mmCIF file of C-alpha atoms in Angstrom:
data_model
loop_
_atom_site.group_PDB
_atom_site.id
_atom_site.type_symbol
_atom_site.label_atom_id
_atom_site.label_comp_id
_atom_site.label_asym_id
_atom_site.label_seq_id
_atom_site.Cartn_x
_atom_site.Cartn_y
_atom_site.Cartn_z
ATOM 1 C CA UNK A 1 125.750 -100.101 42.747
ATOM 2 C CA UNK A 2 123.051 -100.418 39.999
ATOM 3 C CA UNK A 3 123.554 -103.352 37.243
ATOM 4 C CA UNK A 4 123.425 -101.491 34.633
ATOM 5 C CA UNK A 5 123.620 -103.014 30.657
ATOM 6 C CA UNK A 6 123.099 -99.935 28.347
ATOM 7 C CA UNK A 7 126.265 -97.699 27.873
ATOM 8 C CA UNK A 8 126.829 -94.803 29.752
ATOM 9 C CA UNK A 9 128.671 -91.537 27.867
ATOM 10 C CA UNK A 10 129.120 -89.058 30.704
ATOM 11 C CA UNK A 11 130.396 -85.224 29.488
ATOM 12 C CA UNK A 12 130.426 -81.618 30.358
ATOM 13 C CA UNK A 13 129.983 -79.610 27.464
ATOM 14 C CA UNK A 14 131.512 -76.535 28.862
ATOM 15 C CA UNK A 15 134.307 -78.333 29.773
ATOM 16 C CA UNK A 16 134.897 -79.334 26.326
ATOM 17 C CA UNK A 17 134.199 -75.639 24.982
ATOM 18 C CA UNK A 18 136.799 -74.360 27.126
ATOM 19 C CA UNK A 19 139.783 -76.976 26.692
ATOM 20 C CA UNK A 20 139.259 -76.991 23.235
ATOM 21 C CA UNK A 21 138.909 -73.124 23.216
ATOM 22 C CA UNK A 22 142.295 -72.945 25.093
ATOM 23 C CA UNK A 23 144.092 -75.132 23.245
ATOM 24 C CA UNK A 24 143.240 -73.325 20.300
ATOM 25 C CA UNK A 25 144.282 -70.508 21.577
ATOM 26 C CA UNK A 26 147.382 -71.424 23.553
ATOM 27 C CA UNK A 27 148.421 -74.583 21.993
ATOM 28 C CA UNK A 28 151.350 -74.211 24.141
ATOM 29 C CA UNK A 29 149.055 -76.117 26.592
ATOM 30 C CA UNK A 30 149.588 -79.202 25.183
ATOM 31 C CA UNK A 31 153.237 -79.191 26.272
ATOM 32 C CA UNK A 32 152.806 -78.112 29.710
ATOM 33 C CA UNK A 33 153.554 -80.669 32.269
ATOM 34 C CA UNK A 34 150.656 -79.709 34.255
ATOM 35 C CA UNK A 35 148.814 -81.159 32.384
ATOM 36 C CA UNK A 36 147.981 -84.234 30.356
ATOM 37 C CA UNK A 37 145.311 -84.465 27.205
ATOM 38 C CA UNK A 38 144.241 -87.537 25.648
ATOM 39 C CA UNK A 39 141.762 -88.036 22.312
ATOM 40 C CA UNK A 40 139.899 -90.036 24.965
ATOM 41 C CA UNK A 41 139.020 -87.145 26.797
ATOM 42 C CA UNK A 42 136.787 -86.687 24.544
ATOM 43 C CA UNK A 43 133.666 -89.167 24.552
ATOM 44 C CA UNK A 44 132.309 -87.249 20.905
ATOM 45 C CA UNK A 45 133.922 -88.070 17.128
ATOM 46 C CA UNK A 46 133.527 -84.408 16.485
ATOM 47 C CA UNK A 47 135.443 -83.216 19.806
ATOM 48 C CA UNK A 48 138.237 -85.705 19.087
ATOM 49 C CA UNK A 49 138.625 -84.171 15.269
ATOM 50 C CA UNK A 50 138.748 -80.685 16.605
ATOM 51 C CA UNK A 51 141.187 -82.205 19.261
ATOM 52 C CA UNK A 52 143.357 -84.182 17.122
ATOM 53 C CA UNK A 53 143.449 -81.463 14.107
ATOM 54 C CA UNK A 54 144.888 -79.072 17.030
ATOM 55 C CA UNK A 55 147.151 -81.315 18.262
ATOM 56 C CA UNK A 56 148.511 -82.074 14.770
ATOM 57 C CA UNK A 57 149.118 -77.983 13.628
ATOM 58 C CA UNK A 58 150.619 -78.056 17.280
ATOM 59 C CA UNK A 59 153.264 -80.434 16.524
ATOM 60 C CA UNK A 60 154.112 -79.950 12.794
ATOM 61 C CA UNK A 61 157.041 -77.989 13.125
ATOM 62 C CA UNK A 62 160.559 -78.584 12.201
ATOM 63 C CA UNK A 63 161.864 -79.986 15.450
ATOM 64 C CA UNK A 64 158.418 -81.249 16.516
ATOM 65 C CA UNK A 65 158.513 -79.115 19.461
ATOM 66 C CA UNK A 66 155.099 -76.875 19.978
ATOM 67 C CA UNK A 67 156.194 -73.245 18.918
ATOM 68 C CA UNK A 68 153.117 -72.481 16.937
ATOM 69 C CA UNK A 69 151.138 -69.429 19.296
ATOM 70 C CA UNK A 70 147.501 -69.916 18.454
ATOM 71 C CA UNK A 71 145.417 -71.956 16.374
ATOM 72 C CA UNK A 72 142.463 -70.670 14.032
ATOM 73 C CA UNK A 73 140.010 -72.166 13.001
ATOM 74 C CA UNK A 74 140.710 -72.475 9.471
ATOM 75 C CA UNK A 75 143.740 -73.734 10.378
ATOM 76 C CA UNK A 76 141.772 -76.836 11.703
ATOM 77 C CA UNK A 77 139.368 -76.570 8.771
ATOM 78 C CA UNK A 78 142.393 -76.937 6.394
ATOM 79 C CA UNK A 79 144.352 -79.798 8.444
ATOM 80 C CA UNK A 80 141.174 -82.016 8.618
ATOM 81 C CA UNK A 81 140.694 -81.650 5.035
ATOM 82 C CA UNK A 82 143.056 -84.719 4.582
ATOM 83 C CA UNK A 83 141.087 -86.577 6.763
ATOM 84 C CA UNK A 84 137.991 -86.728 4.712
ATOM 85 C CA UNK A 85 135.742 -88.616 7.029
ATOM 86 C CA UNK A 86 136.641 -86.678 9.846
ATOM 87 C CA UNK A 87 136.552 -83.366 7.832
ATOM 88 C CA UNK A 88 132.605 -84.142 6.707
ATOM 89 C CA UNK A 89 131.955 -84.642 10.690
ATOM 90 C CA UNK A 90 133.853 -81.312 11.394
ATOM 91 C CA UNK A 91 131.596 -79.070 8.362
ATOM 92 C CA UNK A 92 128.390 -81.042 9.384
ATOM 93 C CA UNK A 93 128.652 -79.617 13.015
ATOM 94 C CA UNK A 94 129.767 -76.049 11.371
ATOM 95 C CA UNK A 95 133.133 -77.157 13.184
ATOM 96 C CA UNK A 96 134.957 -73.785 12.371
ATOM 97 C CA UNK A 97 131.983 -71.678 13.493
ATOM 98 C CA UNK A 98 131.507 -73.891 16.598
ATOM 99 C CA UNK A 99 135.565 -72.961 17.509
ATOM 100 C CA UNK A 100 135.585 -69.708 16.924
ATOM 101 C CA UNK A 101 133.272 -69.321 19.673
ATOM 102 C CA UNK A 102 135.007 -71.582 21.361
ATOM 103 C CA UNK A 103 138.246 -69.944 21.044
ATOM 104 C CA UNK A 104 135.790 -66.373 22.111
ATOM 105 C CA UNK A 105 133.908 -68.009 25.197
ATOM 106 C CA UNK A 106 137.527 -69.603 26.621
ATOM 107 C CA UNK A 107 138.354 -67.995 30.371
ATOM 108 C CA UNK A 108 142.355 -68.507 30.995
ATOM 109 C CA UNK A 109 141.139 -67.780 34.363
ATOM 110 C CA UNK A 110 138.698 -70.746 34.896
ATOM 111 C CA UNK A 111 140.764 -72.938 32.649
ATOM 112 C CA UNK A 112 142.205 -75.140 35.526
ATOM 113 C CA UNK A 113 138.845 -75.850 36.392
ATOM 114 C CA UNK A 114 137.660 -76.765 33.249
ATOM 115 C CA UNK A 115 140.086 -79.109 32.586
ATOM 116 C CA UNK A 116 140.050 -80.862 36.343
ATOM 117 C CA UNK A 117 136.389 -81.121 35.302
ATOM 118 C CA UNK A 118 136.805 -82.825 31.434
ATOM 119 C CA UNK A 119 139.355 -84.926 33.113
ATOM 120 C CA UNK A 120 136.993 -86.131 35.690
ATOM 121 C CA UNK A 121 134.462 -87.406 33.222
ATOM 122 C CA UNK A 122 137.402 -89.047 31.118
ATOM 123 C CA UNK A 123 137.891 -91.136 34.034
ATOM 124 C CA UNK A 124 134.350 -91.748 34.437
ATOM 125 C CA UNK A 125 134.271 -93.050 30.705
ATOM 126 C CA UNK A 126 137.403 -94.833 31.515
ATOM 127 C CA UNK A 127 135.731 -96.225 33.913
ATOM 128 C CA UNK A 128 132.921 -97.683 31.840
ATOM 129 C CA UNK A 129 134.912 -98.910 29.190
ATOM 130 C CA UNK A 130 136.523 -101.343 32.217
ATOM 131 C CA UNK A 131 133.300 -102.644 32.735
ATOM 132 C CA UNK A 132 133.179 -100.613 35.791
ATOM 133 C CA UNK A 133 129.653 -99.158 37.389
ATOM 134 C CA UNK A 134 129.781 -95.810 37.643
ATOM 135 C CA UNK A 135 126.314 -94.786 38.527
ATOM 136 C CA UNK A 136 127.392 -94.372 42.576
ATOM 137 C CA UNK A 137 129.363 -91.122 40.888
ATOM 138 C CA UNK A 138 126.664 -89.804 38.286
ATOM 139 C CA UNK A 139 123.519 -91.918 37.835
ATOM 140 C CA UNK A 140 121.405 -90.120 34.867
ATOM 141 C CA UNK A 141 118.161 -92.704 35.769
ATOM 142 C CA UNK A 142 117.762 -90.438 38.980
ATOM 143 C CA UNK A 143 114.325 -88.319 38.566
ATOM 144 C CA UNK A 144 114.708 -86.537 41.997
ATOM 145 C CA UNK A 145 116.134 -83.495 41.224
ATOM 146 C CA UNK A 146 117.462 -83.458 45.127
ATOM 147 C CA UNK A 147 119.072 -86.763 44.641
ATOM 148 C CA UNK A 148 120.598 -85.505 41.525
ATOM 149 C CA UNK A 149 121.745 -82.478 42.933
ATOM 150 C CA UNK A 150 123.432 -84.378 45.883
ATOM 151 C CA UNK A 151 125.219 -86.683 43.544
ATOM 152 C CA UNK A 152 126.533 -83.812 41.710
ATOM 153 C CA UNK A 153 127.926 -81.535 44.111
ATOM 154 C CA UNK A 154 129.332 -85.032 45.512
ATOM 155 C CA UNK A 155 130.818 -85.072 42.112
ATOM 156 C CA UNK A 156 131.788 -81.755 41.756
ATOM 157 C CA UNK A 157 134.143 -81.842 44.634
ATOM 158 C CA UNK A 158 135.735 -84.762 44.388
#
């Protein structure tokens, strides 16, 4: 294993796109026992907002049980409005643009992949928040692109 001093932040984009697309859309989701989410999924402040805006309309109804269908969102746009830090993050990154495409690109379909893969990288951060090296999973100083493609399809099926 490398020594390594400067921080690592490892994430998959799509990954994001489509949990946070899904949950949007079937917020439902976050209440199936398949599956667990955590704001530290998310390794970006604007990621977390979205998640934690969704996860709050989720949960805001009178029994506190998740009945609500789908999320828009203005709905987000609205509920991080309170949070005025968070809510500048959310319009700087045109945060209810960015989920309505979200909401448009998500695949049910390819969703248990998606999330297997965001929850890989979680533990990856996890990992590096331990004080843990993590470059024999993912090393980003590789130039080879044949070593790089080894250590991600290594990666990709674990």
């Amino acid at each position: 294993m490398a020594n390594r001093k400067e921080k690592i932040i490892y994430s998959n984009k799509m990954a994001i796109i489509q949990v946070l697309g899904a949950l949007a859309s079937d917020p439902l989701l976050l209440g199936d026992d398949r599956y667990r989410f955590s704001v530290n999924d998310f390794p970006e402040d604007f990621h977390r907002y979205v998640f934690k805006a969704i996860v709050g309309i989720a949960l805001q109804s009178d029994d506190g049980e998740i009945d609500i269908t789908k999320i828009d969102p203005i709905d987000v746009d609205n509920w991080l409005k309170n949070y005025p830090e968070w809510y500048h993050v959310f319009v700087s990154n045109d945060g209810a643009n960015w989920l309505r495409r979200a909401i448009e690109a998500y695949d049910p379909g390819k969703f248990h992949y998606h999330y297997n893969t965001l929850k890989k990288y979680s533990l990856l951060n996890a990992m590096q928040r331990a004080g843990m090296d993590t470059t024999d999973f993912l090393d980003p100083s590789l130039v080879d692109p044949n070593e790089i493609m080894k250590k991600q399809e290594a990666f990709d099926a674990m």
